[in-house]
Amino acid sequence: MENLEDQGRPAEALITRLSRRARLALAIERGWSALVAGLIVTGLFITVSWLGLWALTPDWARIAGLIIFAAGLLWAIRLAVLVKTPTHNEALDRIDCDSGFSHRPAAALADSLAGSSQDSFTNSLWLAHRRAAEAAAGSFKVRPPSVQTALHDRFALRAGVLVALVAAGFIAGPEKHSRLLSAFLFSPITVSGPNIRIDAWIDPPAYTG
């Protein structure tokens, strides 16, 4: 909660600051599904690597596995790219909602009187409207992001991946780094040369009988 009198800041400056915070909260909420998907794919890759499964598979299976994991990571990146950037008006609505105001004083402070009205009654009414909104600004607040991970991971894959990752970490021990690199180490291609056989006979000296 903000107090304009104590901090000596105009309502516009407070709205600007809280609007940035509200847009950040909205962006985190909207992009959380992409982050969860990326973490699950990354956790599965590290788990497979730490279990040493790459060393047990032929090169073609290793390439197929890397393609699958890369496709999953690209899918998560695509989800992040498609996230809609929160607008200023959406941020103002978030401020009003989090502050518990139904008459939208935050949005009112961002409004302006259309045209230059010469009607004194209209100007007085607008001024009273602005003062009421400024009075409510002292109670403006933005709540932390509500990510609701269960909605984005309904099968709780994150929990299974986390348990498997911890177990694989104990199994890998000090070989964690080398086992991760083993996913990208392929058997060298060997070129067989011509099959040449040399048979040689040596006649022993005559005195040896």
Coordinates of N, CA and C in Angstrom, one line a residue:
M1 N 0.9 -1.2 0.0 CA 0.0 0.0 0.0 C 0.9 1.2 0.0
E2 N 0.5 2.3 -0.8 CA 1.3 3.5 -0.9 C 0.6 4.6 -0.2
N3 N 1.3 5.5 0.3 CA 0.8 6.7 1.0 C 1.4 7.9 0.2
L4 N 0.5 8.7 -0.5 CA 1.1 9.8 -1.3 C 1.5 10.9 -0.4
E5 N 0.8 11.2 0.7 CA 1.2 12.3 1.5 C 2.6 12.1 2.2
D6 N 2.8 10.8 2.6 CA 4.1 10.5 3.3 C 5.2 10.6 2.3
Q7 N 5.0 10.1 1.1 CA 6.2 10.0 0.1 C 6.3 11.3 -0.7
G8 N 5.2 12.1 -0.7 CA 5.3 13.4 -1.5 C 5.4 13.2 -3.0
R9 N 4.8 12.1 -3.5 CA 4.8 11.9 -4.9 C 3.4 12.1 -5.5
P10 N 3.4 12.7 -6.7 CA 2.0 12.9 -7.3 C 1.5 11.5 -7.7
A11 N 0.1 11.6 -8.0 CA -0.5 10.3 -8.3 C 0.0 9.7 -9.6
E12 N 0.4 10.6 -10.6 CA 0.8 10.1 -11.9 C 2.1 9.3 -11.7
A13 N 3.0 9.8 -10.9 CA 4.3 9.1 -10.7 C 4.0 7.7 -10.0
L14 N 3.1 7.7 -9.1 CA 2.8 6.4 -8.5 C 2.1 5.4 -9.5
I15 N 1.2 5.9 -10.3 CA 0.6 5.1 -11.3 C 1.7 4.5 -12.3
T16 N 2.6 5.3 -12.7 CA 3.7 4.9 -13.6 C 4.5 3.8 -13.0
R17 N 4.8 3.9 -11.7 CA 5.6 2.9 -11.0 C 4.9 1.6 -10.8
L18 N 3.6 1.7 -10.3 CA 2.8 0.5 -10.1 C 2.4 -0.1 -11.4
S19 N 2.3 0.7 -12.5 CA 1.9 0.1 -13.8 C 3.0 -0.8 -14.3
R20 N 4.3 -0.4 -14.1 CA 5.4 -1.3 -14.5 C 5.4 -2.6 -13.7
R21 N 5.1 -2.5 -12.4 CA 5.1 -3.7 -11.5 C 3.9 -4.6 -12.0
A22 N 2.8 -4.0 -12.3 CA 1.6 -4.8 -12.7 C 1.9 -5.5 -14.0
R23 N 2.5 -4.8 -14.9 CA 2.8 -5.4 -16.2 C 3.8 -6.6 -16.1
L24 N 4.7 -6.4 -15.2 CA 5.7 -7.5 -14.9 C 5.0 -8.7 -14.3
A25 N 4.0 -8.4 -13.4 CA 3.3 -9.5 -12.8 C 2.4 -10.3 -13.8
L26 N 1.8 -9.5 -14.7 CA 1.0 -10.1 -15.8 C 1.9 -10.9 -16.7
A27 N 3.0 -10.4 -17.1 CA 3.9 -11.1 -18.0 C 4.4 -12.4 -17.4
I28 N 4.7 -12.4 -16.1 CA 5.1 -13.7 -15.4 C 4.0 -14.7 -15.4
E29 N 2.8 -14.2 -15.1 CA 1.7 -15.2 -15.1 C 1.4 -15.7 -16.5
R30 N 1.5 -14.9 -17.5 CA 1.2 -15.4 -18.9 C 2.4 -16.3 -19.4
G31 N 3.6 -16.0 -19.0 CA 4.7 -16.8 -19.5 C 5.1 -18.0 -18.7
W32 N 4.4 -18.2 -17.6 CA 4.7 -19.2 -16.6 C 4.6 -20.6 -17.3
S33 N 3.6 -20.8 -18.1 CA 3.4 -22.2 -18.7 C 4.6 -22.5 -19.6
A34 N 5.2 -21.5 -20.3 CA 6.3 -21.7 -21.2 C 7.6 -22.0 -20.3
L35 N 7.7 -21.4 -19.2 CA 8.8 -21.6 -18.3 C 8.8 -23.0 -17.7
V36 N 7.6 -23.4 -17.3 CA 7.4 -24.8 -16.7 C 7.7 -25.8 -17.8
A37 N 7.2 -25.6 -19.0 CA 7.5 -26.6 -20.1 C 9.0 -26.7 -20.4
G38 N 9.7 -25.5 -20.4 CA 11.1 -25.5 -20.6 C 11.9 -26.2 -19.5
L39 N 11.5 -26.0 -18.3 CA 12.2 -26.6 -17.1 C 12.0 -28.1 -17.1
I40 N 10.8 -28.6 -17.5 CA 10.5 -30.0 -17.5 C 11.4 -30.7 -18.6
V41 N 11.4 -30.1 -19.8 CA 12.3 -30.7 -20.9 C 13.7 -30.7 -20.5
T42 N 14.2 -29.6 -19.9 CA 15.6 -29.5 -19.5 C 15.9 -30.5 -18.4
G43 N 15.0 -30.7 -17.4 CA 15.2 -31.6 -16.3 C 15.2 -33.0 -16.8
L44 N 14.4 -33.4 -17.8 CA 14.4 -34.7 -18.4 C 15.7 -35.0 -19.1
F45 N 16.2 -34.0 -19.8 CA 17.5 -34.2 -20.5 C 18.6 -34.5 -19.5
I46 N 18.7 -33.6 -18.5 CA 19.7 -33.8 -17.5 C 19.6 -35.1 -16.8
T47 N 18.4 -35.6 -16.5 CA 18.2 -36.9 -15.8 C 18.7 -38.0 -16.7
V48 N 18.3 -38.0 -17.9 CA 18.8 -39.1 -18.9 C 20.3 -39.1 -18.9
S49 N 20.9 -37.9 -19.0 CA 22.3 -37.8 -19.1 C 23.0 -38.3 -17.8
W50 N 22.5 -37.9 -16.7 CA 23.1 -38.3 -15.4 C 23.0 -39.8 -15.1
L51 N 21.9 -40.4 -15.7 CA 21.7 -41.8 -15.5 C 22.7 -42.6 -16.4
G52 N 23.4 -41.9 -17.3 CA 24.4 -42.6 -18.2 C 23.7 -43.4 -19.3
L53 N 22.5 -43.0 -19.7 CA 21.8 -43.8 -20.7 C 22.4 -43.5 -22.1
W54 N 23.0 -42.3 -22.3 CA 23.6 -42.0 -23.6 C 24.7 -43.0 -24.0
A55 N 25.4 -43.5 -23.0 CA 26.6 -44.4 -23.3 C 26.0 -45.8 -23.6
L56 N 24.8 -46.1 -23.3 CA 24.2 -47.4 -23.6 C 23.5 -47.4 -24.9
T57 N 23.4 -46.3 -25.6 CA 22.6 -46.3 -26.9 C 23.5 -46.1 -28.1
P58 N 23.1 -46.6 -29.2 CA 23.9 -46.4 -30.4 C 23.8 -45.0 -30.9
D59 N 24.6 -44.6 -31.8 CA 24.6 -43.2 -32.3 C 23.3 -42.8 -32.9
W60 N 22.6 -43.7 -33.6 CA 21.4 -43.3 -34.2 C 20.3 -43.0 -33.2
A61 N 20.3 -43.8 -32.1 CA 19.3 -43.6 -31.0 C 19.7 -42.3 -30.3
R62 N 20.9 -42.0 -30.1 CA 21.4 -40.8 -29.4 C 20.9 -39.6 -30.2
I63 N 21.1 -39.6 -31.5 CA 20.7 -38.5 -32.4 C 19.2 -38.3 -32.3
A64 N 18.4 -39.4 -32.4 CA 17.0 -39.3 -32.3 C 16.6 -38.7 -30.9
G65 N 17.2 -39.1 -29.8 CA 16.9 -38.5 -28.5 C 17.2 -37.0 -28.5
L66 N 18.3 -36.6 -29.0 CA 18.7 -35.2 -29.0 C 17.7 -34.4 -29.9
I67 N 17.2 -34.9 -31.0 CA 16.2 -34.3 -31.8 C 14.9 -34.1 -31.0
I68 N 14.5 -35.1 -30.3 CA 13.3 -35.0 -29.5 C 13.4 -34.0 -28.4
F69 N 14.5 -34.0 -27.7 CA 14.7 -32.9 -26.6 C 14.8 -31.5 -27.2
A70 N 15.4 -31.4 -28.4 CA 15.5 -30.1 -29.0 C 14.1 -29.6 -29.5
A71 N 13.3 -30.5 -30.0 CA 12.0 -30.2 -30.4 C 11.1 -29.7 -29.2
G72 N 11.3 -30.4 -28.1 CA 10.6 -30.0 -26.9 C 11.0 -28.6 -26.4
L73 N 12.3 -28.3 -26.4 CA 12.8 -27.0 -26.0 C 12.3 -25.9 -27.0
L74 N 12.3 -26.2 -28.3 CA 11.8 -25.2 -29.2 C 10.3 -25.0 -29.0
W75 N 9.5 -26.0 -28.6 CA 8.1 -25.9 -28.4 C 7.9 -24.9 -27.2
A76 N 8.7 -25.1 -26.1 CA 8.7 -24.2 -25.0 C 9.0 -22.8 -25.3
I77 N 10.0 -22.6 -26.2 CA 10.4 -21.3 -26.6 C 9.3 -20.6 -27.5
R78 N 8.6 -21.4 -28.3 CA 7.5 -20.9 -29.1 C 6.4 -20.4 -28.2
L79 N 6.1 -21.2 -27.1 CA 5.1 -20.7 -26.1 C 5.5 -19.4 -25.5
A80 N 6.8 -19.2 -25.2 CA 7.2 -17.9 -24.7 C 7.1 -16.8 -25.7
V81 N 7.4 -17.1 -26.9 CA 7.3 -16.0 -28.0 C 5.9 -15.6 -28.2
L82 N 4.9 -16.5 -28.1 CA 3.5 -16.2 -28.3 C 2.8 -15.5 -27.2
V83 N 3.5 -15.4 -26.1 CA 2.9 -14.7 -24.9 C 2.6 -13.2 -25.3
K84 N 1.4 -12.8 -25.0 CA 1.0 -11.5 -25.3 C 1.5 -10.5 -24.3
T85 N 2.2 -9.4 -24.8 CA 2.7 -8.4 -23.9 C 1.6 -7.6 -23.2
P86 N 1.6 -7.5 -21.9 CA 0.6 -6.7 -21.2 C 0.6 -5.3 -21.6
T87 N -0.6 -4.7 -21.8 CA -0.7 -3.3 -22.2 C -0.8 -2.4 -21.0
H88 N -0.7 -1.1 -21.2 CA -0.9 -0.2 -20.1 C -2.3 -0.2 -19.5
N89 N -3.3 -0.4 -20.3 CA -4.6 -0.4 -19.8 C -4.9 -1.7 -19.0
E90 N -4.3 -2.8 -19.4 CA -4.4 -4.0 -18.6 C -3.7 -3.9 -17.3
A91 N -2.6 -3.2 -17.3 CA -1.9 -2.9 -16.0 C -2.7 -2.1 -15.1
L92 N -3.4 -1.1 -15.6 CA -4.3 -0.3 -14.8 C -5.4 -1.1 -14.2
D93 N -6.0 -2.0 -15.0 CA -7.0 -2.9 -14.5 C -6.5 -3.8 -13.4
R94 N -5.3 -4.2 -13.6 CA -4.7 -5.1 -12.5 C -4.5 -4.3 -11.2
I95 N -4.1 -3.0 -11.3 CA -4.0 -2.2 -10.1 C -5.3 -2.1 -9.4
D96 N -6.4 -1.7 -10.2 CA -7.7 -1.6 -9.6 C -8.2 -2.9 -9.0
C97 N -8.0 -4.0 -9.7 CA -8.5 -5.3 -9.2 C -7.7 -5.7 -7.9
D98 N -6.4 -5.5 -7.9 CA -5.6 -5.9 -6.7 C -5.9 -5.0 -5.5
S99 N -6.3 -3.7 -5.8 CA -6.6 -2.8 -4.8 C -8.0 -2.9 -4.2
G100 N -8.8 -3.7 -5.0 CA -10.2 -3.9 -4.5 C -11.2 -2.8 -4.9
F101 N -10.9 -2.0 -5.9 CA -11.7 -0.9 -6.3 C -12.6 -1.3 -7.5
S102 N -13.9 -1.1 -7.4 CA -14.7 -1.5 -8.6 C -14.9 -0.3 -9.5
H103 N -14.7 1.0 -9.0 CA -14.9 2.2 -9.8 C -13.7 2.6 -10.6
R104 N -12.6 1.8 -10.5 CA -11.4 1.9 -11.4 C -10.8 3.3 -11.3
P105 N -10.3 3.6 -10.1 CA -9.7 5.0 -9.9 C -8.3 5.0 -10.6
A106 N -7.6 3.9 -10.7 CA -6.3 3.9 -11.4 C -6.5 4.3 -12.9
A107 N -7.5 3.6 -13.5 CA -7.8 4.0 -14.9 C -8.3 5.4 -15.0
A108 N -9.0 5.9 -14.0 CA -9.5 7.3 -14.1 C -8.3 8.3 -14.1
L109 N -7.3 8.0 -13.3 CA -6.1 8.9 -13.2 C -5.4 9.0 -14.6
A110 N -5.5 7.9 -15.4 CA -4.8 7.9 -16.7 C -5.7 8.5 -17.7
D111 N -6.9 8.8 -17.4 CA -7.8 9.4 -18.4 C -7.6 11.0 -18.5
S112 N -8.1 11.6 -19.5 CA -8.1 13.0 -19.6 C -9.4 13.5 -20.1
L113 N -9.7 14.7 -19.9 CA -11.0 15.3 -20.3 C -11.0 15.5 -21.8
A114 N -11.9 14.9 -22.5 CA -12.0 15.1 -24.0 C -12.2 16.5 -24.4
G115 N -11.3 17.0 -25.2 CA -11.4 18.4 -25.7 C -11.1 19.4 -24.6
S116 N -11.3 20.6 -24.9 CA -11.1 21.7 -23.9 C -12.5 22.3 -23.6
S117 N -13.2 21.7 -22.6 CA -14.5 22.1 -22.3 C -14.5 23.5 -21.6
Q118 N -15.4 24.4 -22.1 CA -15.6 25.7 -21.5 C -16.7 25.7 -20.4
D119 N -17.3 24.5 -20.2 CA -18.4 24.4 -19.3 C -17.8 24.3 -17.9
S120 N -18.1 25.3 -17.0 CA -17.6 25.2 -15.7 C -18.1 24.0 -14.9
F121 N -19.4 23.7 -15.1 CA -19.9 22.5 -14.4 C -19.2 21.2 -14.8
T122 N -18.9 21.1 -16.1 CA -18.2 19.9 -16.6 C -16.8 19.9 -16.0
N123 N -16.1 21.0 -16.0 CA -14.8 21.1 -15.4 C -14.8 20.8 -13.9
S124 N -15.7 21.3 -13.2 CA -15.8 21.0 -11.8 C -16.1 19.6 -11.5
L125 N -17.0 19.0 -12.3 CA -17.2 17.5 -12.2 C -16.0 16.7 -12.5
W126 N -15.3 17.1 -13.5 CA -14.1 16.4 -13.8 C -13.0 16.5 -12.7
L127 N -12.9 17.7 -12.2 CA -11.9 17.9 -11.1 C -12.3 17.1 -9.9
A128 N -13.6 17.0 -9.5 CA -14.0 16.2 -8.4 C -13.7 14.7 -8.7
H129 N -13.9 14.3 -9.9 CA -13.6 12.9 -10.2 C -12.1 12.6 -10.1
R130 N -11.3 13.6 -10.5 CA -9.8 13.4 -10.4 C -9.4 13.4 -8.9
R131 N -10.0 14.2 -8.1 CA -9.6 14.3 -6.7 C -10.1 13.0 -6.0
A132 N -11.2 12.5 -6.3 CA -11.6 11.2 -5.7 C -10.7 10.1 -6.1
A133 N -10.2 10.1 -7.4 CA -9.3 9.0 -7.8 C -8.0 9.2 -7.1
E134 N -7.5 10.4 -6.9 CA -6.2 10.7 -6.3 C -6.3 10.3 -4.8
A135 N -7.5 10.5 -4.2 CA -7.7 10.1 -2.8 C -7.6 8.6 -2.6
A136 N -8.1 7.9 -3.6 CA -8.0 6.4 -3.6 C -6.6 5.9 -3.9
A137 N -5.8 6.7 -4.5 CA -4.5 6.3 -4.9 C -3.6 5.9 -3.8
G138 N -3.9 6.4 -2.6 CA -3.1 6.0 -1.4 C -3.3 4.6 -1.0
S139 N -4.3 3.9 -1.6 CA -4.5 2.5 -1.3 C -4.2 1.6 -2.4
F140 N -3.5 2.1 -3.5 CA -3.2 1.3 -4.6 C -2.1 0.3 -4.2
K141 N -2.2 -0.9 -4.8 CA -1.2 -1.9 -4.6 C -1.3 -2.9 -5.8
V142 N -0.2 -3.7 -5.9 CA -0.1 -4.7 -6.9 C 0.3 -6.0 -6.2
R143 N -0.5 -7.0 -6.3 CA -0.2 -8.3 -5.6 C 0.9 -9.1 -6.4
P144 N 1.6 -10.0 -5.7 CA 2.6 -10.8 -6.4 C 2.0 -11.6 -7.5
P145 N 2.7 -12.1 -8.5 CA 2.1 -12.9 -9.6 C 1.5 -14.2 -9.0
S146 N 0.4 -14.6 -9.5 CA -0.3 -15.8 -9.1 C -0.1 -16.8 -10.3
V147 N 1.0 -17.6 -10.2 CA 1.4 -18.5 -11.3 C 0.5 -19.7 -11.5
Q148 N 0.0 -20.3 -10.4 CA -1.0 -21.4 -10.5 C -0.4 -22.5 -11.4
T149 N 0.8 -23.1 -10.9 CA 1.5 -24.1 -11.7 C 0.7 -25.3 -12.0
A150 N -0.2 -25.7 -11.1 CA -1.0 -26.9 -11.3 C -1.9 -26.8 -12.6
L151 N -2.3 -25.6 -13.0 CA -3.1 -25.4 -14.2 C -2.3 -25.6 -15.4
H152 N -1.0 -25.4 -15.4 CA -0.1 -25.6 -16.5 C 0.5 -26.9 -16.6
D153 N 0.5 -27.7 -15.5 CA 1.1 -29.0 -15.4 C 0.1 -29.9 -14.6
R154 N -1.0 -30.3 -15.3 CA -2.0 -31.0 -14.7 C -1.7 -32.4 -14.2
F155 N -0.7 -33.0 -14.9 CA -0.2 -34.3 -14.5 C 0.9 -34.3 -13.6
A156 N 1.3 -33.2 -13.0 CA 2.4 -33.0 -12.0 C 3.7 -33.6 -12.5
L157 N 4.0 -33.4 -13.8 CA 5.2 -33.9 -14.3 C 6.4 -33.3 -13.7
R158 N 6.3 -32.1 -13.2 CA 7.4 -31.4 -12.6 C 7.9 -32.1 -11.3
A159 N 6.9 -32.7 -10.6 CA 7.3 -33.4 -9.3 C 8.1 -34.7 -9.7
G160 N 7.6 -35.4 -10.7 CA 8.3 -36.6 -11.1 C 9.7 -36.3 -11.6
V161 N 9.8 -35.3 -12.4 CA 11.1 -34.9 -13.0 C 12.0 -34.5 -11.9
L162 N 11.5 -33.7 -10.9 CA 12.4 -33.3 -9.8 C 12.9 -34.4 -9.0
V163 N 12.1 -35.4 -8.7 CA 12.5 -36.6 -7.9 C 13.6 -37.4 -8.8
A164 N 13.3 -37.6 -10.0 CA 14.2 -38.3 -10.9 C 15.5 -37.6 -11.0
L165 N 15.5 -36.3 -11.1 CA 16.7 -35.5 -11.3 C 17.6 -35.6 -10.0
V166 N 17.0 -35.5 -8.8 CA 17.7 -35.7 -7.6 C 18.4 -37.0 -7.5
A167 N 17.6 -38.1 -7.8 CA 18.1 -39.4 -7.8 C 19.2 -39.6 -8.8
A168 N 19.1 -39.1 -10.0 CA 20.1 -39.2 -11.0 C 21.4 -38.5 -10.6
G169 N 21.2 -37.4 -9.9 CA 22.4 -36.7 -9.4 C 23.2 -37.5 -8.4
F170 N 22.5 -38.2 -7.5 CA 23.3 -39.1 -6.6 C 24.0 -40.2 -7.4
I171 N 23.3 -40.7 -8.4 CA 23.9 -41.8 -9.2 C 25.1 -41.4 -10.0
A172 N 25.0 -40.2 -10.6 CA 26.1 -39.7 -11.4 C 27.3 -39.3 -10.5
G173 N 27.1 -38.8 -9.3 CA 28.2 -38.5 -8.5 C 29.1 -37.4 -9.1
P174 N 30.4 -37.6 -9.1 CA 31.4 -36.7 -9.7 C 31.4 -36.7 -11.2
E175 N 30.7 -37.6 -11.8 CA 30.7 -37.7 -13.3 C 29.6 -36.9 -13.9
K176 N 28.9 -36.0 -13.2 CA 27.8 -35.3 -13.8 C 28.2 -34.5 -15.1
H177 N 29.3 -33.9 -15.0 CA 29.7 -33.1 -16.2 C 30.0 -34.0 -17.4
S178 N 30.8 -35.0 -17.2 CA 31.2 -35.9 -18.3 C 29.9 -36.6 -18.8
R179 N 29.0 -37.0 -18.0 CA 27.8 -37.7 -18.5 C 26.9 -36.7 -19.3
L180 N 26.9 -35.4 -19.0 CA 26.2 -34.5 -19.8 C 26.8 -34.4 -21.2
L181 N 28.1 -34.3 -21.2 CA 28.8 -34.2 -22.5 C 28.7 -35.4 -23.3
S182 N 28.5 -36.6 -22.7 CA 28.4 -37.8 -23.4 C 27.2 -37.8 -24.4
A183 N 26.3 -37.0 -24.2 CA 25.1 -36.9 -25.2 C 25.6 -36.4 -26.5
F184 N 26.7 -35.7 -26.6 CA 27.2 -35.1 -27.8 C 28.4 -35.8 -28.4
L185 N 28.9 -36.9 -27.7 CA 30.1 -37.6 -28.2 C 29.6 -38.8 -29.0
F186 N 30.0 -38.8 -30.2 CA 29.6 -39.9 -31.1 C 30.9 -40.7 -31.5
S187 N 30.6 -42.0 -31.8 CA 31.7 -42.9 -32.2 C 32.4 -42.3 -33.4
P188 N 33.8 -42.3 -33.5 CA 34.5 -41.8 -34.7 C 34.2 -42.8 -35.8
I189 N 34.2 -42.2 -37.0 CA 34.0 -43.0 -38.2 C 35.4 -43.6 -38.6
T190 N 35.5 -44.9 -38.7 CA 36.7 -45.6 -39.0 C 36.6 -46.1 -40.4
V191 N 37.7 -45.8 -41.2 CA 37.8 -46.2 -42.6 C 38.8 -47.4 -42.6
S192 N 38.3 -48.5 -43.1 CA 39.1 -49.7 -43.1 C 40.0 -49.7 -44.3
G193 N 41.3 -50.0 -44.2 CA 42.2 -50.0 -45.3 C 42.2 -51.3 -46.0
P194 N 43.0 -51.4 -47.0 CA 43.0 -52.7 -47.8 C 43.6 -53.8 -46.9
N195 N 43.0 -55.0 -47.1 CA 43.5 -56.2 -46.4 C 44.7 -56.8 -47.0
I196 N 45.9 -56.5 -46.5 CA 47.1 -57.0 -47.0 C 47.8 -58.0 -46.1
R197 N 48.2 -59.1 -46.6 CA 48.9 -60.1 -45.8 C 50.3 -60.3 -46.5
I198 N 51.3 -60.3 -45.6 CA 52.7 -60.5 -46.1 C 53.2 -61.8 -45.4
D199 N 53.5 -62.8 -46.2 CA 54.1 -64.0 -45.8 C 55.6 -64.0 -46.2
A200 N 56.5 -64.3 -45.2 CA 57.9 -64.3 -45.5 C 58.6 -65.5 -44.9
W201 N 59.5 -66.1 -45.6 CA 60.2 -67.3 -45.1 C 61.7 -66.9 -45.1
I202 N 62.3 -67.3 -44.1 CA 63.8 -67.1 -43.9 C 64.5 -68.5 -43.9
D203 N 65.4 -68.8 -44.8 CA 66.1 -70.1 -44.8 C 67.2 -70.0 -43.7
P204 N 67.2 -70.9 -42.7 CA 68.3 -70.9 -41.7 C 69.6 -71.2 -42.3
P205 N 70.7 -70.8 -41.7 CA 72.1 -71.2 -42.2 C 72.2 -72.7 -42.3
A206 N 73.1 -73.2 -43.1 CA 73.3 -74.6 -43.3 C 73.8 -75.3 -42.1
Y207 N 74.7 -74.5 -41.3 CA 75.3 -75.2 -40.1 C 74.3 -75.4 -39.0
T208 N 73.1 -74.9 -39.1 CA 72.2 -75.1 -38.0 C 71.5 -76.5 -38.2
G209 N 71.7 -77.1 -39.4 CA 71.1 -78.4 -39.7 C 69.6 -78.2 -39.8

